[in-house]
Every structure is written in C-alpha cells, then in structure tokens.
Coordinates of N, CA, C and O in Angstrom, one line a residue:
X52 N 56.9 9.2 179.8 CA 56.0 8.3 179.1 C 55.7 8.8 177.7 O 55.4 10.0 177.4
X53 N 55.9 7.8 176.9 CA 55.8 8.5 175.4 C 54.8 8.5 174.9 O 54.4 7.5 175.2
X54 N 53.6 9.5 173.7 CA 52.4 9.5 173.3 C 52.4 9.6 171.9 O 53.1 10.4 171.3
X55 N 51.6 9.2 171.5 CA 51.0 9.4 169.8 C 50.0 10.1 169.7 O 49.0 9.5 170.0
X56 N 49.7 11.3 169.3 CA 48.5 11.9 169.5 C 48.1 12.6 168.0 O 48.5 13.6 167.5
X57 N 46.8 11.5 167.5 CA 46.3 12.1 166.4 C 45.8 13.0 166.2 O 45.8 13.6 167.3
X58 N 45.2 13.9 165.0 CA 44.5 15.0 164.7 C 44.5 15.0 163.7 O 45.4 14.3 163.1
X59 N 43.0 16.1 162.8 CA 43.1 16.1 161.6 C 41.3 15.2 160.7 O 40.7 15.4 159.6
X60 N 41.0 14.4 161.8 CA 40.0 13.2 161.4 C 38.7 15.2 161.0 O 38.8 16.4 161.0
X61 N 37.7 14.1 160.7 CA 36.3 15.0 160.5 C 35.8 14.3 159.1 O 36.2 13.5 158.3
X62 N 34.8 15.0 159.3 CA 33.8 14.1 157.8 C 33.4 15.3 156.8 O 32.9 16.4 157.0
X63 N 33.8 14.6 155.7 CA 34.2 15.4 154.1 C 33.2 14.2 153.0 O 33.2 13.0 152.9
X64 N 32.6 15.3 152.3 CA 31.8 14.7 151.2 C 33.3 13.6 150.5 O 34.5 13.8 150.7
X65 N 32.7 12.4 149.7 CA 33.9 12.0 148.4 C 33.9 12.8 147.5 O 33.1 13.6 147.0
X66 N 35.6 12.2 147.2 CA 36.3 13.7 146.2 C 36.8 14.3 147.3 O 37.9 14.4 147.0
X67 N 36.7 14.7 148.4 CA 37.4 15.6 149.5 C 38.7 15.2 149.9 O 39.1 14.0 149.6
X68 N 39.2 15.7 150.4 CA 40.7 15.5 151.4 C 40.4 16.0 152.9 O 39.6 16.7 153.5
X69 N 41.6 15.2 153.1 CA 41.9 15.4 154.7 C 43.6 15.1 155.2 O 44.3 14.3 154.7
X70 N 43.9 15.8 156.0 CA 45.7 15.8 156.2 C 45.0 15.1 157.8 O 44.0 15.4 158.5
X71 N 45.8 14.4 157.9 CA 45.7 13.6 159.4 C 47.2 13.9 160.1 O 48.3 13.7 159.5
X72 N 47.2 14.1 161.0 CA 48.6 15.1 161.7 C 48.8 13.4 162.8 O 47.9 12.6 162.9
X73 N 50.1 13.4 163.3 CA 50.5 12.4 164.2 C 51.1 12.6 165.3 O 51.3 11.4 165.7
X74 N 51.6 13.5 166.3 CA 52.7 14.0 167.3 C 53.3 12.9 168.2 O 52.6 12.3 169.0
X75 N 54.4 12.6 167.9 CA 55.1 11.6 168.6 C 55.9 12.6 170.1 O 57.1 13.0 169.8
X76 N 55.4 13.1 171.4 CA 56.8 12.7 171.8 C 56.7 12.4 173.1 O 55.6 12.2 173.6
X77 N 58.1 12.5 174.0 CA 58.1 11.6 175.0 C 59.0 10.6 174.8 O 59.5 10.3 175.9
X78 N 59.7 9.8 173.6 CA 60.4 8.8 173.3 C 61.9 9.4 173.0 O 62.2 10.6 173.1
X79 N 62.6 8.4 172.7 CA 64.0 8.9 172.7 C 64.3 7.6 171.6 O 63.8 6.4 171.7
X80 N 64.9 8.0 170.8 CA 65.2 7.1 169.5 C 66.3 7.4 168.3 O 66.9 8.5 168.4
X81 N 66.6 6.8 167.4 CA 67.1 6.6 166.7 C 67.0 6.7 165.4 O 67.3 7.5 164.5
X82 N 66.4 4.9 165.3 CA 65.3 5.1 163.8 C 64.6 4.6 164.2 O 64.8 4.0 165.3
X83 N 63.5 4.6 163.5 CA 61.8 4.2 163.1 C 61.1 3.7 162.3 O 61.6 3.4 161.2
X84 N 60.1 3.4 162.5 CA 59.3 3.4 161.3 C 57.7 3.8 162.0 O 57.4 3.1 163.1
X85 N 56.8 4.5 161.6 CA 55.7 4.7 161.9 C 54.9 4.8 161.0 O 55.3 5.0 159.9
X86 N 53.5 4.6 161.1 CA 52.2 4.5 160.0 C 51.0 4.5 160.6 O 50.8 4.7 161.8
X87 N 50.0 4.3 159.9 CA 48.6 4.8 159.9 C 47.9 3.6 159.4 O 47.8 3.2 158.3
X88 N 47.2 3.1 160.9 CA 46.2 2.2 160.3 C 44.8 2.7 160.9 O 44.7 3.4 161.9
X89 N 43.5 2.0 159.8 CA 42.3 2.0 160.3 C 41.5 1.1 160.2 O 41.5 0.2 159.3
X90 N 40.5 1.3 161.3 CA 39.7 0.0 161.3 C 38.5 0.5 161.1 O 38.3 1.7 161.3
X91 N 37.3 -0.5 160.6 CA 36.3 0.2 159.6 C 35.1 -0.3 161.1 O 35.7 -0.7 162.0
X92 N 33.8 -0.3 161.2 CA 33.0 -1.1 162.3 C 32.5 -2.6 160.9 O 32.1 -2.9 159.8
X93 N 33.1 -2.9 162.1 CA 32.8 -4.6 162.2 C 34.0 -5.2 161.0 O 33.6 -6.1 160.3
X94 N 35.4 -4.5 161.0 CA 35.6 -4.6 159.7 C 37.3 -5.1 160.8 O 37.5 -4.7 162.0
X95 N 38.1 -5.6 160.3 CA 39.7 -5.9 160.8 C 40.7 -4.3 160.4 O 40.7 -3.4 159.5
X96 N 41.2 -4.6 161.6 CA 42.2 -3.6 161.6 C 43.1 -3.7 160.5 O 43.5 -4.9 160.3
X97 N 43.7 -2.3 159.2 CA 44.3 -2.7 158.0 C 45.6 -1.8 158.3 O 45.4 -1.0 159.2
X98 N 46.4 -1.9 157.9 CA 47.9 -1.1 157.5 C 47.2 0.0 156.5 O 46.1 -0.4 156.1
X99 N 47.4 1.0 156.2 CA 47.3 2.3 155.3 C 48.5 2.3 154.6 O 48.8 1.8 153.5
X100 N 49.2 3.0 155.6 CA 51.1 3.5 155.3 C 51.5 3.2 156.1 O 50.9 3.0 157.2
X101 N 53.0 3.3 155.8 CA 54.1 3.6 156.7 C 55.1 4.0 156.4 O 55.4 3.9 155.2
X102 N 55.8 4.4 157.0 CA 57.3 5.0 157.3 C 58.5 4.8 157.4 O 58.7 4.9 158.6
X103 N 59.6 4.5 156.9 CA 60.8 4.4 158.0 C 61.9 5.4 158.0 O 61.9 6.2 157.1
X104 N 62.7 5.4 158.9 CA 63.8 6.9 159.3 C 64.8 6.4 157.8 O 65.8 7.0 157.7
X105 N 64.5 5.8 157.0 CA 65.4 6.2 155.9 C 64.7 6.4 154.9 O 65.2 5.9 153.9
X106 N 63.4 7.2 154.7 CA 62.4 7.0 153.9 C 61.9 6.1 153.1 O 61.7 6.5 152.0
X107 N 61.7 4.9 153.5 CA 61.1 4.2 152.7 C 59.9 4.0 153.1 O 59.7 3.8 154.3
X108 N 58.6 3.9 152.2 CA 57.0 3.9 152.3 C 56.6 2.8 151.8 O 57.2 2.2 150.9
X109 N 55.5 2.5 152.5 CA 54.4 1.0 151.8 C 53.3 1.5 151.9 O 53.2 1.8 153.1
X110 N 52.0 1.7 151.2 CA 50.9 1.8 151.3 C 49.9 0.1 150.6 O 50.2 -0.9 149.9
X111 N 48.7 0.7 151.6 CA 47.9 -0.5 151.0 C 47.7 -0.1 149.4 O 47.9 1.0 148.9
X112 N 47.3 -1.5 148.7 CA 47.0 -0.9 147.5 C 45.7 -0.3 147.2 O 45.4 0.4 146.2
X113 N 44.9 -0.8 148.0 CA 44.0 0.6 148.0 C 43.5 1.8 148.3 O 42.4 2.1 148.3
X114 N 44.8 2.6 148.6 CA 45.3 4.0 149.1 C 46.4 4.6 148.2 O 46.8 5.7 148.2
X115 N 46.7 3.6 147.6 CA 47.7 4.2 146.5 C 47.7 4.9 145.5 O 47.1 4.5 144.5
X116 N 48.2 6.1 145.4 CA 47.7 6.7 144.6 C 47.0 8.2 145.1 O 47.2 9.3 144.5
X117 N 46.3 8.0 146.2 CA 45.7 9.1 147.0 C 46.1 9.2 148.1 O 45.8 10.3 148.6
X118 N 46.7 8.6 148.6 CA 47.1 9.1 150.3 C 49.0 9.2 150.3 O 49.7 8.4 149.8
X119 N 49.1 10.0 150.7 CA 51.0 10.2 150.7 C 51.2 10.6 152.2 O 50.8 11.6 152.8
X120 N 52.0 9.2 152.8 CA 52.7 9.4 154.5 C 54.1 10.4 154.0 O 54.8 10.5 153.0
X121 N 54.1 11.1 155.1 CA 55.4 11.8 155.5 C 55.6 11.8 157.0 O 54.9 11.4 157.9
X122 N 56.8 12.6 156.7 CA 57.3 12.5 158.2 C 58.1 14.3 158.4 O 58.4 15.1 157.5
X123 N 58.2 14.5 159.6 CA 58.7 16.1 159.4 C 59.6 15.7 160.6 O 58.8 15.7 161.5
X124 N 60.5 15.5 160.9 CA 61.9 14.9 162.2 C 61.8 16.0 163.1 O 61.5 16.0 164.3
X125 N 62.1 17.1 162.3 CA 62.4 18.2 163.6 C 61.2 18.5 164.5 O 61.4 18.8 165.7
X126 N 59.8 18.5 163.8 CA 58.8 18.2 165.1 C 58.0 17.5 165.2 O 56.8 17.6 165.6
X127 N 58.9 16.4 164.7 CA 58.3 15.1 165.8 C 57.2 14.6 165.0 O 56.6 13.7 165.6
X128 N 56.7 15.0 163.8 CA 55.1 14.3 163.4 C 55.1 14.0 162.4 O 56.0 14.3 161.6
X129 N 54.0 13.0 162.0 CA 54.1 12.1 160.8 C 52.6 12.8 160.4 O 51.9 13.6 161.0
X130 N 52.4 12.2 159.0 CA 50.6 12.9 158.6 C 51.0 12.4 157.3 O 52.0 12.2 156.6
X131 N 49.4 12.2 157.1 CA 48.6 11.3 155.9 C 47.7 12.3 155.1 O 46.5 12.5 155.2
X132 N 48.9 12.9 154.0 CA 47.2 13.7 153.1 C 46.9 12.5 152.6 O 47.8 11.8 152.1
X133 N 45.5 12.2 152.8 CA 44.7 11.8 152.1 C 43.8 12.4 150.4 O 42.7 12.5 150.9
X134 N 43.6 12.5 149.7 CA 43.0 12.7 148.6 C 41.8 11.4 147.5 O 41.6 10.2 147.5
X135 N 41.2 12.6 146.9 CA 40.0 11.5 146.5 C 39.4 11.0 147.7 O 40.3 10.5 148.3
X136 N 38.7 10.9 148.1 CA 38.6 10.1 149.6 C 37.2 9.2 148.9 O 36.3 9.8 148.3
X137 N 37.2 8.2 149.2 CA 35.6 7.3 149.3 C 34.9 7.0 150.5 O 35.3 7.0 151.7
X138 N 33.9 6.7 150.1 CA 32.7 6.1 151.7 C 33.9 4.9 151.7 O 33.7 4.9 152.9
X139 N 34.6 4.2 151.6 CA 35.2 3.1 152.1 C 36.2 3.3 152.7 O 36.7 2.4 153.4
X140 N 36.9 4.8 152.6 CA 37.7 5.0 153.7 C 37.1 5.9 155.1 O 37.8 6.6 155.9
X141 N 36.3 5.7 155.0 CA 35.4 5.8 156.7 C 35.9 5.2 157.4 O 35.8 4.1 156.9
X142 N 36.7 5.2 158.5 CA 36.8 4.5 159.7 C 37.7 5.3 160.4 O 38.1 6.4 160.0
X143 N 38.2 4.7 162.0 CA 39.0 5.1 162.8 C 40.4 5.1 162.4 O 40.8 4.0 162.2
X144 N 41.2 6.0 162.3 CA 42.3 6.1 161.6 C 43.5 6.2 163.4 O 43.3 7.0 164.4
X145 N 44.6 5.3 163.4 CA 44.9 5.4 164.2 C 46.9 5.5 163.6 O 47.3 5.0 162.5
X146 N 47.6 6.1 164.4 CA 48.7 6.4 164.1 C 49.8 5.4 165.5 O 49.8 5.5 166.8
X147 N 50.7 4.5 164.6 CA 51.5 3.6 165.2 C 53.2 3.7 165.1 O 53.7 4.5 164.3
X148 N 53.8 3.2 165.6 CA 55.2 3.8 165.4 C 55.7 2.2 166.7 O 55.1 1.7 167.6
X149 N 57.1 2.2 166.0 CA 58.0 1.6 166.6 C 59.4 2.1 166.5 O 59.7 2.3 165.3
X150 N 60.2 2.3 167.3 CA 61.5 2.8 167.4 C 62.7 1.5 167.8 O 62.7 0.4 168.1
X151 N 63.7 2.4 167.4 CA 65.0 2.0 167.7 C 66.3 2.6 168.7 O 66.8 3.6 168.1
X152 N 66.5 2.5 169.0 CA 67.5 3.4 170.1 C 69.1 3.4 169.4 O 70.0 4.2 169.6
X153 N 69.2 2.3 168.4 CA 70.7 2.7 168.4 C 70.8 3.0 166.9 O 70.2 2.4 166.0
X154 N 71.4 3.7 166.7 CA 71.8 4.4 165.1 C 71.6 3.1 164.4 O 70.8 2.9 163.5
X155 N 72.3 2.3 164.8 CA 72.9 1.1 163.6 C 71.9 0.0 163.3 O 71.9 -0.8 162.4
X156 N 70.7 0.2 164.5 CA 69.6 -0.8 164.2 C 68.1 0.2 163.8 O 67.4 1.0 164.5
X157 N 68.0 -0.3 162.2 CA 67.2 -0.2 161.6 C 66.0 -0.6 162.0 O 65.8 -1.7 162.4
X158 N 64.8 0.6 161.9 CA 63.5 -0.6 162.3 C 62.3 -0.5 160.2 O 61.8 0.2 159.4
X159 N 62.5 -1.4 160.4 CA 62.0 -1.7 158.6 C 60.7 -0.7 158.4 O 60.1 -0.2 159.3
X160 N 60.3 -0.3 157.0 CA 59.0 0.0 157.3 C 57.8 -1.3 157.2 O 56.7 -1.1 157.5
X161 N 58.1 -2.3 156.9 CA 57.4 -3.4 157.1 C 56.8 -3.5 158.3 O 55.6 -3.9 158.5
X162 N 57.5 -3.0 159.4 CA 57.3 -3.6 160.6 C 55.7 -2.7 161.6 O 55.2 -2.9 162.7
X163 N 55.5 -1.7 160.6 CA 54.3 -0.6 161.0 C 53.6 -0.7 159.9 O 52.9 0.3 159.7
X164 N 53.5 -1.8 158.8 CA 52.8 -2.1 157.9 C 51.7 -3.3 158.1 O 51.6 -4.0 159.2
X165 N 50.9 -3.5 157.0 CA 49.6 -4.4 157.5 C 50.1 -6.0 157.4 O 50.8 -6.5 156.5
X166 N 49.5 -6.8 158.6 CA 50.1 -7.5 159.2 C 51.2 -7.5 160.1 O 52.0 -8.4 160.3
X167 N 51.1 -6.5 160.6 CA 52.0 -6.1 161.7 C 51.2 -5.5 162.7 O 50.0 -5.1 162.7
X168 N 52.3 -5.5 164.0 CA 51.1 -4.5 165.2 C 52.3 -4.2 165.9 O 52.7 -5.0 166.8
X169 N 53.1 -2.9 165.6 CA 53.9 -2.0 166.4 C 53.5 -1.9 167.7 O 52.4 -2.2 168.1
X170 N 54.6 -1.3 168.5 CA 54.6 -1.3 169.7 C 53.2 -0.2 170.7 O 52.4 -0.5 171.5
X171 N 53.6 1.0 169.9 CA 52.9 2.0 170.3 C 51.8 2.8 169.5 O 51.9 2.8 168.3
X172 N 51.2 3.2 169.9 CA 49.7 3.1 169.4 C 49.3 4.7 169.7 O 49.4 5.2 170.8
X173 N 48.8 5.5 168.9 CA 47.5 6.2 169.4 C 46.2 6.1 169.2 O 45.6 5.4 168.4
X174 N 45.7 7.0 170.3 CA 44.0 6.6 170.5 C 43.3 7.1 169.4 O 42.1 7.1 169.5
X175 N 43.6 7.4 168.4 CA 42.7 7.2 167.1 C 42.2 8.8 166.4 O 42.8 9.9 166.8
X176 N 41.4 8.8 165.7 CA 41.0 10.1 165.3 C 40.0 9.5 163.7 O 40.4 9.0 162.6
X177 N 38.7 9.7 164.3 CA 37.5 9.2 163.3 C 37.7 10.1 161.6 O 38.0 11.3 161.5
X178 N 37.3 8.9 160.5 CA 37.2 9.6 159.5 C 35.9 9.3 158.7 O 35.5 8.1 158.6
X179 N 35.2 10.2 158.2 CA 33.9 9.8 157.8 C 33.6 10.1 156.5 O 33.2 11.3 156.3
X180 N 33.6 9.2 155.7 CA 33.5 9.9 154.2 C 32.2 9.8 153.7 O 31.8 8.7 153.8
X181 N 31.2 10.7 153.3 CA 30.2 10.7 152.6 C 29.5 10.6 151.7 O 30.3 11.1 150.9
X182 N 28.5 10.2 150.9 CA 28.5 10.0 149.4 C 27.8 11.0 148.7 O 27.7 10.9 147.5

C-alpha cells in the first residue's frame, strides 16, 4: 500500500522559511506529477505547486516568487522551500501525487494543480505563520 508522508510544517515569524519534505513510497510508477496543496480554517482547499516527471511546475500566483517545488527521484520525495512566508500562508499543507505506470503515458502537471484533486493524498503537516 502506497503512502505520502509529510514533514517539515512548524510555526515561523513572517519573513521566515520553511522546507516542507514529501516521502512517496510504496507505488510503482512511471511518470507523475505531484504537489502541495493547503487548506486555510474555514477557507477551500487551493493548489500551491506542482510537479511533473518531465519537470514542468505551476504555482499559485500567490506563491510565486517564494515557494520553489522540487522533486529528488532517487529518494522518492518532493519538498516546497517556502520563503518570505506571510500570516496568509498559515494553514494545513498537504502533499498529493498521481502516477502513471507506463513510460509513454504522461501524467500533466495540471493534473496535481488547483482545481484538481489527485488520486493520493497525505495526511497533512500544519503551517503557522506569525506576524
């Protein structure tokens, strides 16, 4: 059974950073695409970033600029430095991914982007920014 398991969350004055780590494993795949969404209280679930196995990235445009998704293949994890951080990016930060099993089928990075809801999910990892 395959898992997503965040790390990385904690609460940092603004102006601070935070690297948010992702560990994918368990899955057997091909290509991808994975990303980072969070949800604020009382607020909708948003896209952050995302990923895909041929590097291409989408961030919201209100992360642009300060937060850079990567991916590291050989073990398995994706992570979000975050930078500049504001009281508005407080919330639950959760790490999503959808795969592909065969070489030849692409999974977009759209598809782990906002307005979307990927297959697999991790259980989250809080972020609290201060003022």
């Amino acid at each position: 059974q395959g898992q997503l398991v965040e790390s990385g969350g904690g609460s940092v004055q603004a102006g601070g950073s935070l690297r948010l780590s992702c560990a994918a494993s368990g899955y057997s795949y091909r290509r991808y695409c994975m990303g980072w969404f969070r949800q604020a209280p009382g607020k909708e679930r948003e896209g952050v970033a995302a990923i895909d196995s041929d590097g291409n990235t989408s961030y919201a445009d209100s992360v642009k600029g300060r937060f850079t998704i990567s991916t590291d293949n050989a073990k398995n994890t994706l992570s979000l430095q975050m930078n500049s951080l504001k009281p508005e990016d407080t919330a639950m930060y959760y790490c999503a991914a959808d795969f592909s099993s065969w070489l030849e089928v692409p999974v977009p990075v759209t598809y782990c982007s906002n307005g979307y809801s990927p297959r697999f999910w991790g259980k989250g990892t809080l972020v609290t920014i201060s003022s």
